[in-house]
Short mmCIF file of C-alpha atoms and ligand atoms in Angstrom, two decimals:
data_model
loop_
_atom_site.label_atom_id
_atom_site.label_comp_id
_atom_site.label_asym_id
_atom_site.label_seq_id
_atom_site.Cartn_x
_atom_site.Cartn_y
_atom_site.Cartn_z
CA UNK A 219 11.52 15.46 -11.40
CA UNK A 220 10.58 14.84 -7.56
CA UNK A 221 12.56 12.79 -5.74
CA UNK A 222 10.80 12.74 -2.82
CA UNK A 223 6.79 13.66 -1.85
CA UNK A 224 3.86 11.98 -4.14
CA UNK A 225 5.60 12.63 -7.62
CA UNK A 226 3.12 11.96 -10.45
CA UNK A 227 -0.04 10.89 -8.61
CA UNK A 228 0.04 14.58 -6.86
CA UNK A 229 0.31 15.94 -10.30
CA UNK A 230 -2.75 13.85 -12.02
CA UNK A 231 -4.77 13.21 -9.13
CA UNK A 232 -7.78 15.87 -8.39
CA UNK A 233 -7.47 18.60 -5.70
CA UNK A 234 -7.34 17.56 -2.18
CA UNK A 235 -10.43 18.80 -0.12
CA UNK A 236 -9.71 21.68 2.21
CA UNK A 237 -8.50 21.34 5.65
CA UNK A 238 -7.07 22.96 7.72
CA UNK A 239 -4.92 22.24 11.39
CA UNK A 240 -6.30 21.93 14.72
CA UNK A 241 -5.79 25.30 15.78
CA UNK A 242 -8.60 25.50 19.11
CA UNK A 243 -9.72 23.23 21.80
CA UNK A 244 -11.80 20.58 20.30
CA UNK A 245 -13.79 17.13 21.68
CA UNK A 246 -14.41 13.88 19.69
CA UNK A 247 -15.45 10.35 19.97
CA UNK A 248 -13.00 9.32 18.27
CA UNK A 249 -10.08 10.37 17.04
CA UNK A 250 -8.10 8.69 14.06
CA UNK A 251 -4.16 9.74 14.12
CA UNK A 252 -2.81 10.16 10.27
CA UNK A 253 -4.80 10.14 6.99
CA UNK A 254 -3.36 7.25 5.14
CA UNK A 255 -6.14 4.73 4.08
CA UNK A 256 -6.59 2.80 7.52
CA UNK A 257 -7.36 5.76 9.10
CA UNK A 258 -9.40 7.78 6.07
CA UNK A 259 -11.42 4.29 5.77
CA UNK A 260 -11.93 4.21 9.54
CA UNK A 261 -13.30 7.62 9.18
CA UNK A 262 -15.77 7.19 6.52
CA UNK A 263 -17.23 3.82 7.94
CA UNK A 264 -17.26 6.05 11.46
CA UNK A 265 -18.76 9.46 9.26
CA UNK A 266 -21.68 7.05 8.08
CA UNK A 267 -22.31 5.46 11.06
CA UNK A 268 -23.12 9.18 12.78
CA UNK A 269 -20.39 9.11 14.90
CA UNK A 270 -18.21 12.38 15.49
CA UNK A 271 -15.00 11.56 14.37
CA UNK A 272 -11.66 13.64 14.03
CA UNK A 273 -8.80 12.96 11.92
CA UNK A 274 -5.57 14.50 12.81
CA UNK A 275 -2.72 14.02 10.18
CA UNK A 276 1.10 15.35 10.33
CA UNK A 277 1.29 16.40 6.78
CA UNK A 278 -1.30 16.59 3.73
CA UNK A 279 -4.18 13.63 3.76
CA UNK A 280 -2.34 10.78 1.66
CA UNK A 281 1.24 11.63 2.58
CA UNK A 282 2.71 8.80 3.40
CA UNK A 283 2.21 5.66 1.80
CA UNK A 284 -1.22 5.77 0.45
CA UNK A 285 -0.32 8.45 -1.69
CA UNK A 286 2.98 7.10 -3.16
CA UNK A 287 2.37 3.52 -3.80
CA UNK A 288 2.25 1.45 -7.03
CA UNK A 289 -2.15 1.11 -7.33
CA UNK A 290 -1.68 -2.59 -6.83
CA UNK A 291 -5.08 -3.57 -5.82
CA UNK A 292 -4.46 -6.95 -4.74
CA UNK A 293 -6.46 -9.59 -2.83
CA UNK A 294 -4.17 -11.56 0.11
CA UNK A 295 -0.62 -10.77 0.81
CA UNK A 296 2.46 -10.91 -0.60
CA UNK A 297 2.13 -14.49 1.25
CA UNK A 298 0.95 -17.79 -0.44
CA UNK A 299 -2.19 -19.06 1.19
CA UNK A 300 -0.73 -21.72 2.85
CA UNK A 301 2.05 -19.89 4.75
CA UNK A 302 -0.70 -17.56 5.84
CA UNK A 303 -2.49 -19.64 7.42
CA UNK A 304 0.35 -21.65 8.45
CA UNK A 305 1.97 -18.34 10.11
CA UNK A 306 -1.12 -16.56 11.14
CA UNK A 307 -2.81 -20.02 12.86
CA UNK A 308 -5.43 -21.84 11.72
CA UNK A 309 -8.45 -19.59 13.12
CA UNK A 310 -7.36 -16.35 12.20
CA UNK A 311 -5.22 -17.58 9.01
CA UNK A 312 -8.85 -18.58 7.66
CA UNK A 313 -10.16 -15.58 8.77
CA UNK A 314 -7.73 -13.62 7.46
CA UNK A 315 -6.91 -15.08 4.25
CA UNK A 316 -10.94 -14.97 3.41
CA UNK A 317 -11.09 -10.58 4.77
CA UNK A 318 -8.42 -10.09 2.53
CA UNK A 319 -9.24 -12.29 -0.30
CA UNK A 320 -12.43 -9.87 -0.40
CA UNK A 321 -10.85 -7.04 0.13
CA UNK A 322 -10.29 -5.44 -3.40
CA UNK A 323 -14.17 -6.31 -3.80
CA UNK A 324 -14.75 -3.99 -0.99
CA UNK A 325 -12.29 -0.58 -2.74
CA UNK A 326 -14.35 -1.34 -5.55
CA UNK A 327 -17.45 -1.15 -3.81
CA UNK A 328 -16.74 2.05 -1.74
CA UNK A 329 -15.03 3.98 -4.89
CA UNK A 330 -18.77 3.41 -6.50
CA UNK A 331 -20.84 4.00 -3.54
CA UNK A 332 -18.99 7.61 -2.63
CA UNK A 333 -17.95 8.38 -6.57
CA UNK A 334 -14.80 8.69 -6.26
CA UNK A 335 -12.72 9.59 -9.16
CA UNK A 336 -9.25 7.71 -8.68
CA UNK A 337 -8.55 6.04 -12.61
CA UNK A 338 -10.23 2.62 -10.95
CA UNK A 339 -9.36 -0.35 -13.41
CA UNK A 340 -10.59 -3.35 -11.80
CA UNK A 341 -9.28 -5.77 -14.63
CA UNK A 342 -7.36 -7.85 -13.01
CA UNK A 343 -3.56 -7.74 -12.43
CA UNK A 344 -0.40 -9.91 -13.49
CA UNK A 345 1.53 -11.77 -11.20
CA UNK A 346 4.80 -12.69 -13.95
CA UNK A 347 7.31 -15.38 -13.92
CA UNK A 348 10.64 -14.68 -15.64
CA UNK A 349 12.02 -18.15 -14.85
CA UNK A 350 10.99 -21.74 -14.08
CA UNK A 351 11.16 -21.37 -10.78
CA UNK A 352 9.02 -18.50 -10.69
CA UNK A 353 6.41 -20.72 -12.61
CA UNK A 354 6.41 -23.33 -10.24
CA UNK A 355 5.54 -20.50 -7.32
CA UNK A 356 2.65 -19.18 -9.44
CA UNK A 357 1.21 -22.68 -9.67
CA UNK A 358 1.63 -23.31 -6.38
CA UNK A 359 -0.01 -20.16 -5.72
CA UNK A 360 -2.82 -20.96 -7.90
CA UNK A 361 -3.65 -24.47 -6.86
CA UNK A 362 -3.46 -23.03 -3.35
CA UNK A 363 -6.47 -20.33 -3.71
CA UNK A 364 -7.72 -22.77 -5.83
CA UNK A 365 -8.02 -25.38 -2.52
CA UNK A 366 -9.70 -22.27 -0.78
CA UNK A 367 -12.58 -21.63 -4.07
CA UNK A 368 -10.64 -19.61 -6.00
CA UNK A 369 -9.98 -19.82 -9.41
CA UNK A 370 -6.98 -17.78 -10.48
CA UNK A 371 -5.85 -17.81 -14.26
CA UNK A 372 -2.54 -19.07 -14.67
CA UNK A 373 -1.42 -17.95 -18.39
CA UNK A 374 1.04 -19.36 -20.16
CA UNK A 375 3.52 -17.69 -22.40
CA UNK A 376 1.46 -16.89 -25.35
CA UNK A 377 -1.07 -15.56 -23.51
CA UNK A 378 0.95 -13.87 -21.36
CA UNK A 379 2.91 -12.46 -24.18
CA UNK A 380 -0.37 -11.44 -25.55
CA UNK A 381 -1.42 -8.99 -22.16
CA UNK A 382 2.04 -7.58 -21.79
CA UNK A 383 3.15 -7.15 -24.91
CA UNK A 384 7.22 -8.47 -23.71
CA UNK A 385 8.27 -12.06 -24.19
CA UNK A 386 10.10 -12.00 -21.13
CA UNK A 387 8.13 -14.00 -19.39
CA UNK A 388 7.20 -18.09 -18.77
CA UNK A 389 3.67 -17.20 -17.72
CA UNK A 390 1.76 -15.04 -15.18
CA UNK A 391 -1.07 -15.54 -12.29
CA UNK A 392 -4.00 -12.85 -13.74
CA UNK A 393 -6.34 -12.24 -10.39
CA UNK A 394 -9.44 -11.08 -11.68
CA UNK A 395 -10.26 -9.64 -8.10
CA UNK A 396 -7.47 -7.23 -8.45
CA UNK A 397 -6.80 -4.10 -10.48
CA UNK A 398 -4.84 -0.57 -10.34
CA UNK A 399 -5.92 2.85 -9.34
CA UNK A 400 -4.55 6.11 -8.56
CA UNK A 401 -3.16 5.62 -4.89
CA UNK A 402 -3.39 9.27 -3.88
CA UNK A 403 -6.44 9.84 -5.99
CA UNK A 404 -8.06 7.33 -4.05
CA UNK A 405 -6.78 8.61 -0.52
CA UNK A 406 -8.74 12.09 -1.49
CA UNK A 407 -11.56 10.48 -2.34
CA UNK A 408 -12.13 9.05 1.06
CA UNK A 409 -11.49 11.79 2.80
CA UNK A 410 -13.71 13.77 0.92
CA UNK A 411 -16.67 11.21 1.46
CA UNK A 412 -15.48 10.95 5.31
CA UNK A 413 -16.02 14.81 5.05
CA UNK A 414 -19.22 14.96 3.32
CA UNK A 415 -20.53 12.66 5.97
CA UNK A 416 -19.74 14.71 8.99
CA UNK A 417 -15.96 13.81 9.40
CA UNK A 418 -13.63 16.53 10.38
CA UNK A 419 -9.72 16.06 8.93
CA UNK A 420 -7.19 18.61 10.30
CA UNK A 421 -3.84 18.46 8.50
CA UNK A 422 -0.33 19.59 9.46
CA UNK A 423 -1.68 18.46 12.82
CA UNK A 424 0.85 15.99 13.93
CA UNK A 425 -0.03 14.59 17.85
CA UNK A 426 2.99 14.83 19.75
CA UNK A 427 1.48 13.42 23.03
CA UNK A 428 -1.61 11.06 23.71
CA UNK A 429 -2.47 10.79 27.52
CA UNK A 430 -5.24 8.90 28.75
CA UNK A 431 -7.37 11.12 30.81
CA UNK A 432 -8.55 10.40 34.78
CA UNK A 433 -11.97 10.62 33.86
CA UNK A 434 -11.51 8.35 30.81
CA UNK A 435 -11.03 8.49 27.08
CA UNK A 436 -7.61 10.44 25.93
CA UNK A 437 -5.83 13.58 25.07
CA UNK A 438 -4.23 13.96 21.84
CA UNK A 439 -1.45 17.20 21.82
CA UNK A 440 -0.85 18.59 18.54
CA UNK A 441 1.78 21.67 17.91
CA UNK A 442 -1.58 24.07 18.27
CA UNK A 443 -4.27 22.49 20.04
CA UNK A 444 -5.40 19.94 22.33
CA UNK A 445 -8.16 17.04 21.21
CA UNK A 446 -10.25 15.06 23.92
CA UNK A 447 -11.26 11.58 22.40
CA UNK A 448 -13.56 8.80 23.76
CA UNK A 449 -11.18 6.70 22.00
CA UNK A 450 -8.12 6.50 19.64
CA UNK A 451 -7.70 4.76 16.17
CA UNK A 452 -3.70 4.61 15.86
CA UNK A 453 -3.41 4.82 12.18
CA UNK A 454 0.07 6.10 11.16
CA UNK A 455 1.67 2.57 10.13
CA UNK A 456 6.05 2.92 9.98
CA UNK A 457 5.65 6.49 9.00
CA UNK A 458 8.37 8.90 11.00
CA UNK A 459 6.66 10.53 13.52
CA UNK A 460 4.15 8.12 14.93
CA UNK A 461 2.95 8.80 18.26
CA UNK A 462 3.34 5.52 19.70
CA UNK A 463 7.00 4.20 18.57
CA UNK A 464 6.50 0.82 19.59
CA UNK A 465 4.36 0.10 17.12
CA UNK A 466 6.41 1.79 14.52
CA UNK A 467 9.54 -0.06 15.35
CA UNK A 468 7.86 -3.67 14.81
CA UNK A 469 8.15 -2.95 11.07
CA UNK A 470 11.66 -2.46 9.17
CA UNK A 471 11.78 0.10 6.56
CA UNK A 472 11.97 -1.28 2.93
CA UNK A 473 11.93 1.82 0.57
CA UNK A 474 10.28 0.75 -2.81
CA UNK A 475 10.63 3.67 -5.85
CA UNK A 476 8.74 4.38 -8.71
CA UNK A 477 9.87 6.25 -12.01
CA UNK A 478 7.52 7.31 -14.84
CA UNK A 479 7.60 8.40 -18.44
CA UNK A 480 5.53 11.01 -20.24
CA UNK A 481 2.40 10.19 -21.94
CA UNK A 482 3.07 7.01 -24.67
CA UNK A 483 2.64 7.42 -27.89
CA UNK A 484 -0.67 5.81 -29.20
CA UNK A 485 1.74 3.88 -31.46
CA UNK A 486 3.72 2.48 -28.80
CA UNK A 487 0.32 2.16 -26.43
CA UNK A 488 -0.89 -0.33 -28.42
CA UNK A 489 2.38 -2.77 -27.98
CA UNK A 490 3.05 -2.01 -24.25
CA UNK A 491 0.63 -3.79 -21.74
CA UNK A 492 -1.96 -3.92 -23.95
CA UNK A 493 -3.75 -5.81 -21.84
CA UNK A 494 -3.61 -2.35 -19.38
CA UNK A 495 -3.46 -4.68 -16.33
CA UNK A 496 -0.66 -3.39 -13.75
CA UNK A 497 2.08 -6.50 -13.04
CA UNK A 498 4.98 -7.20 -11.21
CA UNK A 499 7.61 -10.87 -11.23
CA UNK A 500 7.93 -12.85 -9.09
CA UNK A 501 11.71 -11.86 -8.63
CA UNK A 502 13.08 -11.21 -4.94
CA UNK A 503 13.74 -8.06 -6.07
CA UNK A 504 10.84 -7.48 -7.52
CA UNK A 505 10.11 -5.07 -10.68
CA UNK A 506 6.51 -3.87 -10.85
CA UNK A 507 4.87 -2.46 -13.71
CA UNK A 508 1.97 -0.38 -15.12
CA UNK A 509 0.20 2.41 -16.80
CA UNK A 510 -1.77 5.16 -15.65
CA UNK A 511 -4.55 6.69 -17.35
CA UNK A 512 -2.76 8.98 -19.51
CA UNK A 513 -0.61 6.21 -20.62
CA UNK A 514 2.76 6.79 -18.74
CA UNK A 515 4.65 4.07 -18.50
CA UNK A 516 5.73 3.31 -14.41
CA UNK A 517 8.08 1.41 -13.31
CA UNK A 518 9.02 0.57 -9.72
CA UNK A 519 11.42 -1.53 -7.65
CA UNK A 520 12.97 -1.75 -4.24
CA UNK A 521 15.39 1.26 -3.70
CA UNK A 522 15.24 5.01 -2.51
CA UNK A 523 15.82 7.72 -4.51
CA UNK A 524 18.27 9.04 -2.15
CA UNK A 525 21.67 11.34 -3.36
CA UNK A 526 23.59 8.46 -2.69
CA UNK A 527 21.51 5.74 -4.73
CA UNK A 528 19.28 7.55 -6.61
CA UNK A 529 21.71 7.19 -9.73
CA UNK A 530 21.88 3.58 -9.46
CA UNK A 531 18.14 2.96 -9.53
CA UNK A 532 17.25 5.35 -12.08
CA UNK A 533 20.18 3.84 -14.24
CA UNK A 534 18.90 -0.04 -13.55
CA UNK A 535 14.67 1.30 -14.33
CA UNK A 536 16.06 2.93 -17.67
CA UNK A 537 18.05 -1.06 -18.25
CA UNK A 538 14.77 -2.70 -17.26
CA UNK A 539 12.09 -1.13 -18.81
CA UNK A 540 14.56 -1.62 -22.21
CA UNK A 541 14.56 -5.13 -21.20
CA UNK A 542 10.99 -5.45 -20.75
CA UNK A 543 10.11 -3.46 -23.69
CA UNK A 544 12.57 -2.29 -26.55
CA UNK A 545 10.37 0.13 -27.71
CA UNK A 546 10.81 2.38 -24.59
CA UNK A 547 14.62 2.76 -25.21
CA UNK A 548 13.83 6.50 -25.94
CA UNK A 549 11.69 7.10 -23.53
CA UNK A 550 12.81 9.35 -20.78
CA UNK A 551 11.70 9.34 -16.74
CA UNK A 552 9.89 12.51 -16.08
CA UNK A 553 8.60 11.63 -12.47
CA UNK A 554 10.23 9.95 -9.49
CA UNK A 555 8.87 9.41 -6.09
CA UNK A 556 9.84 6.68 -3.22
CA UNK A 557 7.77 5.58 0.05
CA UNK A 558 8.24 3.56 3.01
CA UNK A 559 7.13 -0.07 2.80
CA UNK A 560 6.71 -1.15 6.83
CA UNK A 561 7.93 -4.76 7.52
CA UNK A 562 6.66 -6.62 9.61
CA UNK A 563 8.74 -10.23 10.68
CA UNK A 564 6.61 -12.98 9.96
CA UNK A 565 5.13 -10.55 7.28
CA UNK A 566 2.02 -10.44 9.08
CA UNK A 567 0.28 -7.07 10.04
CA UNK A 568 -0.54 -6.85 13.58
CA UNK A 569 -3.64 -5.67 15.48
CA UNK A 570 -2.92 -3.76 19.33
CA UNK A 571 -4.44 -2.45 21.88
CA UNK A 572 -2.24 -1.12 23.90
CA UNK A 573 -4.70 0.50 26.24
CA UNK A 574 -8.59 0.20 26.27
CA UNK A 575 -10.24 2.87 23.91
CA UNK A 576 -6.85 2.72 21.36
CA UNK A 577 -6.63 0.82 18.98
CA UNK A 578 -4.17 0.19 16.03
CA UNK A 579 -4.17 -2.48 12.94
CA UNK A 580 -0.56 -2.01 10.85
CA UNK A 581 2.27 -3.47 8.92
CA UNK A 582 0.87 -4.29 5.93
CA UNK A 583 3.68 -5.37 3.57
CA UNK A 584 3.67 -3.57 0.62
CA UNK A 585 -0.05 -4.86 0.53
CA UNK A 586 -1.85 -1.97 1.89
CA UNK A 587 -4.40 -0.46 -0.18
CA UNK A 588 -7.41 -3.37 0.17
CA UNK A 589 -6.25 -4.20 3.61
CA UNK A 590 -5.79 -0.64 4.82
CA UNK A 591 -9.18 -0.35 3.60
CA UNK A 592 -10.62 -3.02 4.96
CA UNK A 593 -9.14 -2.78 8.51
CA UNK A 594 -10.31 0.91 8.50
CA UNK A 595 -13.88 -0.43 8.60
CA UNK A 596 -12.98 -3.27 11.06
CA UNK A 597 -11.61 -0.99 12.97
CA UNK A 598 -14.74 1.39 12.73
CA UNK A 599 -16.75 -1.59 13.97
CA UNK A 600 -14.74 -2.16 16.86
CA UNK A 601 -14.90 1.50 18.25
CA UNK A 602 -18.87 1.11 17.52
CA UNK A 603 -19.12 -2.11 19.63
CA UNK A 604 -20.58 -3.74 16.47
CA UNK A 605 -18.02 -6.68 16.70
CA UNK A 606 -15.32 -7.94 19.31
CA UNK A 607 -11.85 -8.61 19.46
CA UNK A 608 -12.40 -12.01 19.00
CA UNK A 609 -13.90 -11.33 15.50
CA UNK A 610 -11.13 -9.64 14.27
CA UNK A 611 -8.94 -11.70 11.32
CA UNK A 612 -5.52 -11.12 13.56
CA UNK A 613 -5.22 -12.02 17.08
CA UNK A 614 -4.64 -8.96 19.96
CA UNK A 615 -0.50 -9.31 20.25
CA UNK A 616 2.16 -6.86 22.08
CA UNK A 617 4.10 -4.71 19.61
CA UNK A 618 7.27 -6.61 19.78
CA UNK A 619 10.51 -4.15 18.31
CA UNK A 620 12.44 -5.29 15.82
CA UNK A 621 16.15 -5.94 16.77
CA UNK A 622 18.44 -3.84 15.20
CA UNK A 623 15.62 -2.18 13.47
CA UNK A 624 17.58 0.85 11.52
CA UNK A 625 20.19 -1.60 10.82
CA UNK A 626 18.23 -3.70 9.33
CA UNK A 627 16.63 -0.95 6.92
CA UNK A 628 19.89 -0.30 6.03
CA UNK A 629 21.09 -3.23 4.42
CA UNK A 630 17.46 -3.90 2.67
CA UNK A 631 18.51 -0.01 1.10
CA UNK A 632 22.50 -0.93 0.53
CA UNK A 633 21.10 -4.40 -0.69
CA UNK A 634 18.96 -2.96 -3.33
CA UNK A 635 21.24 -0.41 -4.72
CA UNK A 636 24.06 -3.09 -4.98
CA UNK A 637 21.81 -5.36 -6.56
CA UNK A 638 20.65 -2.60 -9.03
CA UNK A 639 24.14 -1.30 -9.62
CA UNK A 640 25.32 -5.09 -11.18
CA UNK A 641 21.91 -6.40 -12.35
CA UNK A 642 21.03 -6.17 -16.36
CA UNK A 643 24.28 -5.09 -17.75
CA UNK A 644 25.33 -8.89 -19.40
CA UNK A 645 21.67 -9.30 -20.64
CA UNK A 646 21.52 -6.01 -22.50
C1 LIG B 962 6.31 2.91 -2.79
C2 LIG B 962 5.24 2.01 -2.24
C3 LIG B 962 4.58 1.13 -3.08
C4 LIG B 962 3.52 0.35 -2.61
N1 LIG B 962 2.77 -0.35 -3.48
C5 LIG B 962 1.61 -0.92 -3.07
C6 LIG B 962 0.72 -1.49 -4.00
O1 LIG B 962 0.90 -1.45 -5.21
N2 LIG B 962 -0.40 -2.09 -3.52
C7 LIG B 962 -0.69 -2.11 -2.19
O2 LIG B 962 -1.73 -2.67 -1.80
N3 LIG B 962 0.12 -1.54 -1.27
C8 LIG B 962 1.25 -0.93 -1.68
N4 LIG B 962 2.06 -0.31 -0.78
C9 LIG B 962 1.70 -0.34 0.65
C10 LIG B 962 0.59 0.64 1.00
O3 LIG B 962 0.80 1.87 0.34
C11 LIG B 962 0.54 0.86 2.51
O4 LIG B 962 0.49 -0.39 3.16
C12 LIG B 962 -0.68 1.65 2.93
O5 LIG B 962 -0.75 2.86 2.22
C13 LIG B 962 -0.63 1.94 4.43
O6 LIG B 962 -1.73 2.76 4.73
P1 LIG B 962 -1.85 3.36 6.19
O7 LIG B 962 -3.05 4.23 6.19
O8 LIG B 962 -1.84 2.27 7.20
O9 LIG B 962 -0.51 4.20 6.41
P2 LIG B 962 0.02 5.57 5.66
O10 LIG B 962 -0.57 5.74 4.32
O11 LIG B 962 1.48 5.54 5.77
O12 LIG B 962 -0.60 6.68 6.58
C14 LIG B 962 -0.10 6.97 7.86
C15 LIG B 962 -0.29 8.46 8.08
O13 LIG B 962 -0.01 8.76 9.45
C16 LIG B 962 0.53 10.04 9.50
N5 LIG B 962 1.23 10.24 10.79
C17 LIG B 962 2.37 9.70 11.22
N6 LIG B 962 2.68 10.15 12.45
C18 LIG B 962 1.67 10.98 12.81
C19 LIG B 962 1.41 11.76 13.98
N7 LIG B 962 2.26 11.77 15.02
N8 LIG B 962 0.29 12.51 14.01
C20 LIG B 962 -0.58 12.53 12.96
N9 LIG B 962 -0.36 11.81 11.82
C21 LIG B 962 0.73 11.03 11.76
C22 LIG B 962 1.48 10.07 8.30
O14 LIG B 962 1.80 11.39 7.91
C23 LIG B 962 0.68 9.31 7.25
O15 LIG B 962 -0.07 10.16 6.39
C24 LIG B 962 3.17 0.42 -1.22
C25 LIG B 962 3.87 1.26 -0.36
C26 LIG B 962 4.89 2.07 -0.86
C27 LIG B 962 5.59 3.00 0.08
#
């Protein structure tokens, strides 16, 4: 079992396409910094536009989050509607709220148009209350996308007993915009379309300097070789490493694990989220929740698998999954992989430029896959000139650091693991 890297998804997903690092002199106009989907999607939407773009990533393409996350294709945030808007601003709140709303349209759209084989499932996911007051949220939630022209299906127990096969549950939100894939899967994908369309990716190229050049446009140093760029896509998120800090240190670290199970039985397949539709509560501490292809059950919460807590949360996902379905009790967790989940305050993502030709959308929230892909392409269109700054869904802001910042990372870990360590033992 891993305990770090991509765990299962680097087992079942296909072969990453060759690359190789920048190891000679090389020119661009444009460069993207890491390979996660921001930048991959960036790439492609650059690739078919005819532009010459260069990717330079630290480590393998799909590294950090995008190839560790849960598959959650979701539309929004984690956000309600209303505090979207109400935090983002009226103008860009709409905006936003709308880009995002279809987003998971848009994965679908590009998995089809560049065939790319990532166990798409775009059925529609469950958003489960446990408890009244979770209930009340959902509806909330509902009636809210509802105001905007959305009709969500809010289930209620029998139903939602019916398409999860526990009775743990008061009722769920289904979003038929949403679905699962296979994160890492779909990271590949892109960069194999970004490739077949001209792209170049160079990996275990990590840029250790970018200096904007008297004549205009910028340098990008990597341990072997220097790029020249008309301009920069900053695309490396919270991950360690990232070439401009400031942006890094807006967003606290929340580490979110996932643990799966062998194959299922076909016996037990049929009584364990029958309805195959990925779901997570509505819990603080959230549990999430979902098959892959092959039928392994996954489960996922907050929580690193670290030496020091890595007990704790394996102990508590053995507890829940029990909880959630008795049928599992024997089943054992073969895979186990963690990621960074970048934080943002207001639990908005933000959009810099913190020098003209560089440019930088981030801080997702644990919702990264249809925005990462979406802002990709925005941010495509901005390097093109196709639309302004003013069209963009988040306003132009100063990355403003987090206080604290490590500190704070650290008690969101500690937190968990506490939480973990004392939660499910009276209800067994
Ligand atoms: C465990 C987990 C579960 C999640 N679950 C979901 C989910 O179910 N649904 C959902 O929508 N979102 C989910 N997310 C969030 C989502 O995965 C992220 O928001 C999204 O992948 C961010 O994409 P990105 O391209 O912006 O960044 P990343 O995927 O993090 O890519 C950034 C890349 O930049 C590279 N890099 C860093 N520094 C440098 C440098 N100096 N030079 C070159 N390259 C550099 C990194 O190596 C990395 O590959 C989850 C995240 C985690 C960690």
């Amino acid at each position: 079992m891993t305990s770090d890297g991509v765990g299962l998804w680097g087992r079942t997903a296909p072969p990453a396409p060759d690359t190789a690092p920048l190891d000679r002199e090389g020119e661009a106009s444009v460069a993207v910094i890491g390979a996660g989907y921001t930048g991959l999607s960036a790439a492609l939407h650059l690739a078919r536009a005819g532009v010459d773009v260069v990717v330079l990533e630290a480590g393998a393409i799909g590294g950090g989050a995008s190839g560790r996350n849960v598959g959650l294709v979701n539309a929004g945030l984690w956000l309600p509607p209303q505090e979207l808007i109400a935090r983002a601003g009226p103008r860009h709140g709409a905006a936003l709220l709308d880009c995002l709303g279809r987003a998971p349209a848009e994965v679908w759209r590009i998995i089809a148009e560049e065939e790319i084989a990532c166990e798409a499932s775009p059925i529609g996911t469950l958003h489960c209350a446990p408890d009244r007051k979770g209930l009340t949220a959902l509806q909330a939630r509902a009636a809210q996308w509802q105001a905007h022209g959305v009709a969500l299906e809010l289930l209620a127990a029998p139903e939602t007993r019916a398409r999860l096969g526990s009775d743990r549950f008061l009722g769920a939100l289904c979003d038929p915009r949403a679905g699962t894939l296979q994160p890492l899967a779909y990271a590949r994908g892109l960069a194999r379309a970004a490739l077949a369309r001209g792209a170049r990716i160079h990996t275990d190229s990590a840029v250790r300097q970018l200096a904007p050049l008297s004549s205009g446009g910028w340098e990008l140093v990597c341990p072997q070789a220097r790029l020249r760029a008309g301009q920069v896509i900053l695309a490396s998120d919270c991950a360690p490493g990232a070439p401009r800090i400031e942006m890094a240190s807006e967003q606290v670290i929340l580490p979110y694990f996932n643990l799966a199970t062998d194959p299922l039985p076909d016996a037990l397949r049929a009584h364990v989220l029958p309805s195959q539709q990925g779901a997570w509560d509505t819990r603080k501490l959230l549990t999430s929740w979902r098959l892959d292809a092959a039928g392994r059950f996954i489960i996922g919460s907050v929580g690193q698998l670290g030496a020091a807590d890595g007990a704790i949360h394996r102990a508590w996902a053995r507890r829940q999954m029990r909880r959630l379905y008795p049928a599992l009790a024997g089943q054992r967790f073969t895979e186990g992989w963690w990621g960074r989940i970048g934080m943002t305050r207001d639990a908005l993502p933000r959009f810099h430029q913190p020098a003209p030709g560089l440019w930088a959308v981030s801080g997702y929230n644990g919702r990264g896959i249809a925005p990462g892909t979406v802002f990709g392409r925005l941010l495509a269109e901005l390097c093109l000139g196709q639309i302004s700054v003013e069209a963009m869904p988040l306003p132009l802001s100063p990355p403003r650091p987090v206080l604290l910042r490590a500190l704070r990372g650290l008690a969101l870990r500690s937190g968990a693991a506490a939480l973990h360590l004392i939660s499910g033992h009276a209800r067994q």
